[in-house]
CSV table of C-alpha atoms in Angstrom, one decimal:
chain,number,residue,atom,x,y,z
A,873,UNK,CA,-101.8,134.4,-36.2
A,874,UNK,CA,-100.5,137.3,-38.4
A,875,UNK,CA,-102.7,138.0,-41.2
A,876,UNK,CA,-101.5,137.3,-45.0
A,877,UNK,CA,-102.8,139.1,-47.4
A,878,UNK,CA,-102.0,139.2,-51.9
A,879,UNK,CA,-101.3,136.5,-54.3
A,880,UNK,CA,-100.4,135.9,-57.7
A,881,UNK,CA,-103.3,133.8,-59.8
A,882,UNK,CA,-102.0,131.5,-61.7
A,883,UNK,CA,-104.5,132.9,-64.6
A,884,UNK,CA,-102.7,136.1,-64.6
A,885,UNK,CA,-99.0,134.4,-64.2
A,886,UNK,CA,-99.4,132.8,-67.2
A,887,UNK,CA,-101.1,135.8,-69.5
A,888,UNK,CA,-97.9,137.4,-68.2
A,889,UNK,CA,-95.7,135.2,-69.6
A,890,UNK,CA,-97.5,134.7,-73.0
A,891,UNK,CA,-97.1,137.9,-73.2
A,892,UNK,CA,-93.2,138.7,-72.2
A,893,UNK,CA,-92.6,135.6,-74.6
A,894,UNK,CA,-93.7,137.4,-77.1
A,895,UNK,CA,-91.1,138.7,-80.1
A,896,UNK,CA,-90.3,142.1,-79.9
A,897,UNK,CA,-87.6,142.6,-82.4
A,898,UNK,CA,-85.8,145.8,-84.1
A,899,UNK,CA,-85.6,145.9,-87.9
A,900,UNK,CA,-83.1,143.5,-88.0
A,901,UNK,CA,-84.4,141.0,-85.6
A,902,UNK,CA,-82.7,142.4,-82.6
A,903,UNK,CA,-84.3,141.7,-79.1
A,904,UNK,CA,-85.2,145.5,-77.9
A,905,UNK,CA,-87.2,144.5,-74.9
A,906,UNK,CA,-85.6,142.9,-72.0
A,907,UNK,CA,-87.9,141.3,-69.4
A,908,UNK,CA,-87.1,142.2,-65.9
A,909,UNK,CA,-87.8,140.7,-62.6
A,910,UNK,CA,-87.7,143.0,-60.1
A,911,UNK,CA,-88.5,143.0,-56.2
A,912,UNK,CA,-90.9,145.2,-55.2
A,913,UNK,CA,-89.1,147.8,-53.0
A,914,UNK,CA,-87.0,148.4,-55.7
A,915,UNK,CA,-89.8,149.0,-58.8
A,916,UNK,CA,-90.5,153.0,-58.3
A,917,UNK,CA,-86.3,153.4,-58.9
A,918,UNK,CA,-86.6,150.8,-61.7
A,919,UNK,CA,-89.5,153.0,-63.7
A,920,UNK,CA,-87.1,155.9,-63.3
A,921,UNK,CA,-84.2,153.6,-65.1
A,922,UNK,CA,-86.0,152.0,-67.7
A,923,UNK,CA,-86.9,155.4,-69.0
A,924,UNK,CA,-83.2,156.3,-68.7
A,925,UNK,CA,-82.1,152.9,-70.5
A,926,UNK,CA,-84.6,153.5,-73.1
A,927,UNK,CA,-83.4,157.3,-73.7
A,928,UNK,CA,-79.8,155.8,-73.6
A,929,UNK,CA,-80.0,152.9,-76.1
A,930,UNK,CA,-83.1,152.4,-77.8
A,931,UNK,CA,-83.8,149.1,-75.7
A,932,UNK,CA,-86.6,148.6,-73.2
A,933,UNK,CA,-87.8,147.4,-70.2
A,934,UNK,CA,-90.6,145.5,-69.1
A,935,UNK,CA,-91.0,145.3,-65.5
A,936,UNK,CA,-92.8,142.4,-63.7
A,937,UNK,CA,-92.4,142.9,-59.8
A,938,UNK,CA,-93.5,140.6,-56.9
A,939,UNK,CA,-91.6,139.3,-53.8
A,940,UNK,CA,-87.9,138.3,-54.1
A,941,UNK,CA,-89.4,134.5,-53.2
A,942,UNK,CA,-92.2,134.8,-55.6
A,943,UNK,CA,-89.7,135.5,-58.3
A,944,UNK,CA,-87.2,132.8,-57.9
A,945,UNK,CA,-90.1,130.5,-57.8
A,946,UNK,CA,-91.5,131.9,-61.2
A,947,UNK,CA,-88.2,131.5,-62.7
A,948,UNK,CA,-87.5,128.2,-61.8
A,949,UNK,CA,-90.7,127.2,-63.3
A,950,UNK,CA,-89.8,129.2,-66.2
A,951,UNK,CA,-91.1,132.4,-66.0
A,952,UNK,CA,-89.3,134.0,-69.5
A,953,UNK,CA,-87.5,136.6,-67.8
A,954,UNK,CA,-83.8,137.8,-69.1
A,955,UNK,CA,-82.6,139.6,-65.6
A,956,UNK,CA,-83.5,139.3,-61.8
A,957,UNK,CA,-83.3,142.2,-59.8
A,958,UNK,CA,-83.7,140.5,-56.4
A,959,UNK,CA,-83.7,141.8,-52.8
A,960,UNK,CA,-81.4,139.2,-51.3
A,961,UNK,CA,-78.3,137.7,-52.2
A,962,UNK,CA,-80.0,134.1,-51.7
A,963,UNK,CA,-81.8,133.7,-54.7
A,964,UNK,CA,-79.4,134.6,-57.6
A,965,UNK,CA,-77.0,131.9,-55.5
A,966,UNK,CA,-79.9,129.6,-55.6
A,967,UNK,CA,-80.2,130.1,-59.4
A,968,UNK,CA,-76.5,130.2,-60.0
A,969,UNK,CA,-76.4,126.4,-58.8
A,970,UNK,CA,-79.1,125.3,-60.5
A,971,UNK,CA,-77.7,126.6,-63.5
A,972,UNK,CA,-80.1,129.2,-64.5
A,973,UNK,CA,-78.6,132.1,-64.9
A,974,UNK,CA,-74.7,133.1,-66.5
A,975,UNK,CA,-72.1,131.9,-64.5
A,976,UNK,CA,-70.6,135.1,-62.3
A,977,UNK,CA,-72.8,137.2,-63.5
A,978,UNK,CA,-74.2,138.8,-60.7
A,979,UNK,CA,-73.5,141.5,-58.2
A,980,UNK,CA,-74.6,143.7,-55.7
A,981,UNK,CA,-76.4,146.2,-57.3
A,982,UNK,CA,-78.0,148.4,-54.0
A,983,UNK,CA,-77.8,147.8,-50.2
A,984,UNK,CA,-81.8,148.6,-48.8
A,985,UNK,CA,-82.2,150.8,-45.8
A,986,UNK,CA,-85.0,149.9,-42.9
A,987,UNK,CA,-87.8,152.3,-41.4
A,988,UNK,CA,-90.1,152.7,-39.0
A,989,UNK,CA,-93.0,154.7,-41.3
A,990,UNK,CA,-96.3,155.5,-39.6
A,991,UNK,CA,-98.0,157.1,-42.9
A,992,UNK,CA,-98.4,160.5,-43.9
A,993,UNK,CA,-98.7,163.4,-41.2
A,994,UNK,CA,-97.2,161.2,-38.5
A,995,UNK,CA,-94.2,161.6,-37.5
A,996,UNK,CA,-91.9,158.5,-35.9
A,997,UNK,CA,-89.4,159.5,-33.1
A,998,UNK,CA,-87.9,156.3,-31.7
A,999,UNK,CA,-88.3,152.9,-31.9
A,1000,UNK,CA,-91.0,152.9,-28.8
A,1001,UNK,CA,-93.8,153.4,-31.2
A,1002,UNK,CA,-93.5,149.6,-32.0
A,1003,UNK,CA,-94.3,148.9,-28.4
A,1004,UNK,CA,-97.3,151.5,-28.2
A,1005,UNK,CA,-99.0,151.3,-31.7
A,1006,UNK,CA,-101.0,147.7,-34.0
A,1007,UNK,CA,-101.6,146.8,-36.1
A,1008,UNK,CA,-97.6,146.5,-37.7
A,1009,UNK,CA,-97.3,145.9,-41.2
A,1010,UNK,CA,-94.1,144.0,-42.4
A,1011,UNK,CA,-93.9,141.8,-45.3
A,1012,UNK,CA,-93.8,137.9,-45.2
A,1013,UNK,CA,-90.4,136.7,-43.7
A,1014,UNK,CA,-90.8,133.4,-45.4
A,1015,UNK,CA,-90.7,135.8,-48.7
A,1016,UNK,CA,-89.4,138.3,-48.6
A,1017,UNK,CA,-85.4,139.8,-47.3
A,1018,UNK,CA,-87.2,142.9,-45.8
A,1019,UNK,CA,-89.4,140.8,-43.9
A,1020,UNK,CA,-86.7,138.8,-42.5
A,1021,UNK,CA,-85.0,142.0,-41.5
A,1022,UNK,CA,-88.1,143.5,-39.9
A,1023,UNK,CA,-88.4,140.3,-37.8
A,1024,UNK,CA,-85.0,140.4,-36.4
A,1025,UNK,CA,-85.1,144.3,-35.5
A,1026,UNK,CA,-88.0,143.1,-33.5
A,1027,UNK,CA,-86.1,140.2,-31.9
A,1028,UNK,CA,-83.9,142.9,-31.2
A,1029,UNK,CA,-86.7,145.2,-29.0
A,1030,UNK,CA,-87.8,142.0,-27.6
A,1031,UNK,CA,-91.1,141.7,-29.7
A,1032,UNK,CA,-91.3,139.5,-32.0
A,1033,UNK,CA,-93.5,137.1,-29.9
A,1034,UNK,CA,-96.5,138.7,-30.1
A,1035,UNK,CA,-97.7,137.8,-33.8
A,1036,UNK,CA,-101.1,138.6,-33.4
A,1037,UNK,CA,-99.8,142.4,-33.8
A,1038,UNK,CA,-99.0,141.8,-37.5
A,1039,UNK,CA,-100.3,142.3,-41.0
A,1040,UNK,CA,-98.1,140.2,-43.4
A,1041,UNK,CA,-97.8,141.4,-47.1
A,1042,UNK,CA,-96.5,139.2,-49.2
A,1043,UNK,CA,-94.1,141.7,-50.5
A,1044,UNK,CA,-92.5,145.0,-48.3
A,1045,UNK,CA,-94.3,147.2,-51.2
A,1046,UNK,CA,-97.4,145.5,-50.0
A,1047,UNK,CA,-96.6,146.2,-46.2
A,1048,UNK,CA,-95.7,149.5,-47.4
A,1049,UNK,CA,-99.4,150.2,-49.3
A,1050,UNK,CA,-101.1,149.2,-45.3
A,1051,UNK,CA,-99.1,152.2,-44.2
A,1052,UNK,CA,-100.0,154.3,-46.9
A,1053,UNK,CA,-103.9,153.6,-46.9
A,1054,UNK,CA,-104.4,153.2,-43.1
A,1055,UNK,CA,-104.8,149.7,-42.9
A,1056,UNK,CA,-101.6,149.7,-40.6
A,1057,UNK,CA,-100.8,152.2,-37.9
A,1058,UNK,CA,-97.2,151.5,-38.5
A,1059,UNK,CA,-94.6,149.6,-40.5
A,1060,UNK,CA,-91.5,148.5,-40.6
A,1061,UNK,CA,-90.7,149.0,-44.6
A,1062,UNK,CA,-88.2,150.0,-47.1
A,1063,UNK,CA,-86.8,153.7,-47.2
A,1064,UNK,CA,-87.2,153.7,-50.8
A,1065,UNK,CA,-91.4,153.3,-50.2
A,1066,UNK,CA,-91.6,156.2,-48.6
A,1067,UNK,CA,-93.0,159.3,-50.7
A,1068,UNK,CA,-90.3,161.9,-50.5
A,1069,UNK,CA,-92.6,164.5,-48.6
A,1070,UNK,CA,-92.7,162.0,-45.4
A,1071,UNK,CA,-88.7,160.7,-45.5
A,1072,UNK,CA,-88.1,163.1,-42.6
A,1073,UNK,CA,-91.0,161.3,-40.9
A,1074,UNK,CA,-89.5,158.1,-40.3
A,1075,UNK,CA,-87.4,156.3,-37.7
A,1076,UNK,CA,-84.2,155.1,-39.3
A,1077,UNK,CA,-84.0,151.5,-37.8
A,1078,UNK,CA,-79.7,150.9,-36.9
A,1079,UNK,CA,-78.3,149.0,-39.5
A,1080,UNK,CA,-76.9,146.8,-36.8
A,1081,UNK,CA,-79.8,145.7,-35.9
A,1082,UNK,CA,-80.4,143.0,-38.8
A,1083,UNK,CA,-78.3,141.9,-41.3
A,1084,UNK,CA,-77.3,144.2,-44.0
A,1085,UNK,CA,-79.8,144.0,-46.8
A,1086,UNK,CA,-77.7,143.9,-50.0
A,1087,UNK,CA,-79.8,143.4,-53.2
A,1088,UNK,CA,-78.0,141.6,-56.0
A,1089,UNK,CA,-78.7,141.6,-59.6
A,1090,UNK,CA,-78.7,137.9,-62.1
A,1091,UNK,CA,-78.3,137.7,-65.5
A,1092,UNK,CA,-80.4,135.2,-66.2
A,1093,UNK,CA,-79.9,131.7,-68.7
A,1094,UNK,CA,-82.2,133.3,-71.4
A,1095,UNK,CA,-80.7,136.7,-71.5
A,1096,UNK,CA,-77.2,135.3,-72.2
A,1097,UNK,CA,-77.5,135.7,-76.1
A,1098,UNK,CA,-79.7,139.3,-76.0
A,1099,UNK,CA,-77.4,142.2,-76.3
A,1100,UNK,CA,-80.6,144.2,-75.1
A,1101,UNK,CA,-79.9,142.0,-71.7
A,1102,UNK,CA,-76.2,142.3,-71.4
A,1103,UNK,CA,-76.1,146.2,-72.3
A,1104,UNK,CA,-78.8,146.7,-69.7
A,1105,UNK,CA,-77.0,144.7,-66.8
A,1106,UNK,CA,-73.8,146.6,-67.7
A,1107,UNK,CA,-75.6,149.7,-67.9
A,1108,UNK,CA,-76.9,148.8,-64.0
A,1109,UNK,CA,-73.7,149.0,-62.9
A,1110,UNK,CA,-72.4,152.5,-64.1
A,1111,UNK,CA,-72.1,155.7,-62.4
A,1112,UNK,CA,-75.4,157.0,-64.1
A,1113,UNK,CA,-77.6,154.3,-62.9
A,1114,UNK,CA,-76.0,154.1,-59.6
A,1115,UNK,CA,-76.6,158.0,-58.6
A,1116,UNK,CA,-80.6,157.3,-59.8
A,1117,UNK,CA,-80.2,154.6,-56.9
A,1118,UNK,CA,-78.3,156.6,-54.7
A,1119,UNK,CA,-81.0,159.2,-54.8
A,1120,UNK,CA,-83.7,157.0,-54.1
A,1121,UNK,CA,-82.4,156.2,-50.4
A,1122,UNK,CA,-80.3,153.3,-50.9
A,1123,UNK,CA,-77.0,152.6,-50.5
A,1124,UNK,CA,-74.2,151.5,-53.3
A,1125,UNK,CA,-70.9,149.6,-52.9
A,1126,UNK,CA,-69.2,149.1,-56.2
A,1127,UNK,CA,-66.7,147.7,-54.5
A,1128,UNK,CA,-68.4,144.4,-54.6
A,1129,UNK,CA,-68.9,144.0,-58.2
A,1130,UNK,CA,-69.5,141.5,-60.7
A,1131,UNK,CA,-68.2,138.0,-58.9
């Protein structure tokens, strides 16, 4: 069986929510800090915006990141959050219908790009090394969109029966930090993870080989009345925000915007 590692205490949940429920108000009672879930691949590139937001309006950020699955199951139990910053396109649906978030307010904010990463020094040349090289770190398919993409590249190579060869994190940031540490002679992670002085390291996996991994953004039922919230998600989805994304290695469509 693969090996699962990280969870969220419930202790710890709920000191973070007392504390995101707390007011934070301007002189005349505005909201300034917006509460953002945010999936974990994405959370370096979301440090670099809120300090961008913050420099741009006044507002802020605070950033609470976990798996996308992890989320959506905090917010449906209530988790006082005012945008979701997901990893699929699954669960911002999933909240749409039940109703807790603004009606056709979402949109794909980033597409995520797969790699084959074997940690620093080590350079990956092809996609044999998954054949040659365990323990694999990947995050939980059950949790998380990366993991479910990691799982059908290796359907793709013919390997995904051998389970034994994993180490599950709960979150692709997670299977990223085995990489890093050494816990994991490879992994199969998010571009974005990598440090910038081993991105010519990896092994690019071919997009076609699992579906496209297109992040949306939800603004969520309790953000609706906190212009800190709306300017925020309308920020997201200019030009300035979208180059910071860019940068960090994934892809943008703004094609497919709000819907």
């Amino acid at each position: 069986m693969p090996r699962r590692v990280g969870s969220i205490s419930l202790h710890w949940l709920g000191v973070l929510w007392l504390a995101l429920a707390a007011p934070a108000s301007a002189a005349g009672g505005e909201p300034q800090i917006v509460p953002v879930a945010v999936a974990t691949n994405f959370l370096p590139v979301a440090r670099q915006l809120a300090h961008l937001f913050e420099a741009r309006t006044g507002y802020q950020l605070t950033l609470m990141a976990g798996s996308s699955g992890k989320l959506y199951a905090q917010i449906r139990q209530g988790a006082p959050y005012d945008v979701l910053l997901s990893a699929d396109q699954d669960k911002p649906a999933r909240l749409e219908a039940l109703g807790l978030t603004v009606a056709g307010q979402r949109f794909v904010y980033a597409t995520g790009r797969l790699v084959i990463w074997a940690g620093p020094g080590r350079v990956v040349d092809g996609p044999q090394r998954l054949r040659q090289e365990q323990p694999l770190a990947l995050a939980n398919p059950r949790l998380a969109p990366y993991g479910q993409a990691a799982i059908q590249v290796l359907e793709h190579l013919g390997l995904s029966a051998d389970a034994s060869r994993w180490v599950l994190g709960d979150s692709v940031g997670q299977a990223a930090g085995f990489v890093a540490t050494g816990h994991a002679r490879l992994g199969l992670v998010a571009w974005s993870l990598v440090p910038a002085t081993q991105r010519d390291q990896v092994w690019h996996v071919p997009a076609a080989w699992h579906d496209p991994i297109h992040q949306e953004a939800v603004l969520l039922a309790r953000g609706a009345s906190k212009p800190a919230a709306r300017a925020f998600f309308r920020w997201l989805q200019g030009n300035e925000a979208q180059a910071q994304i860019v940068a960090a290695g994934y892809a943008v469509d703004l094609a497919q915007a709000l819907h």
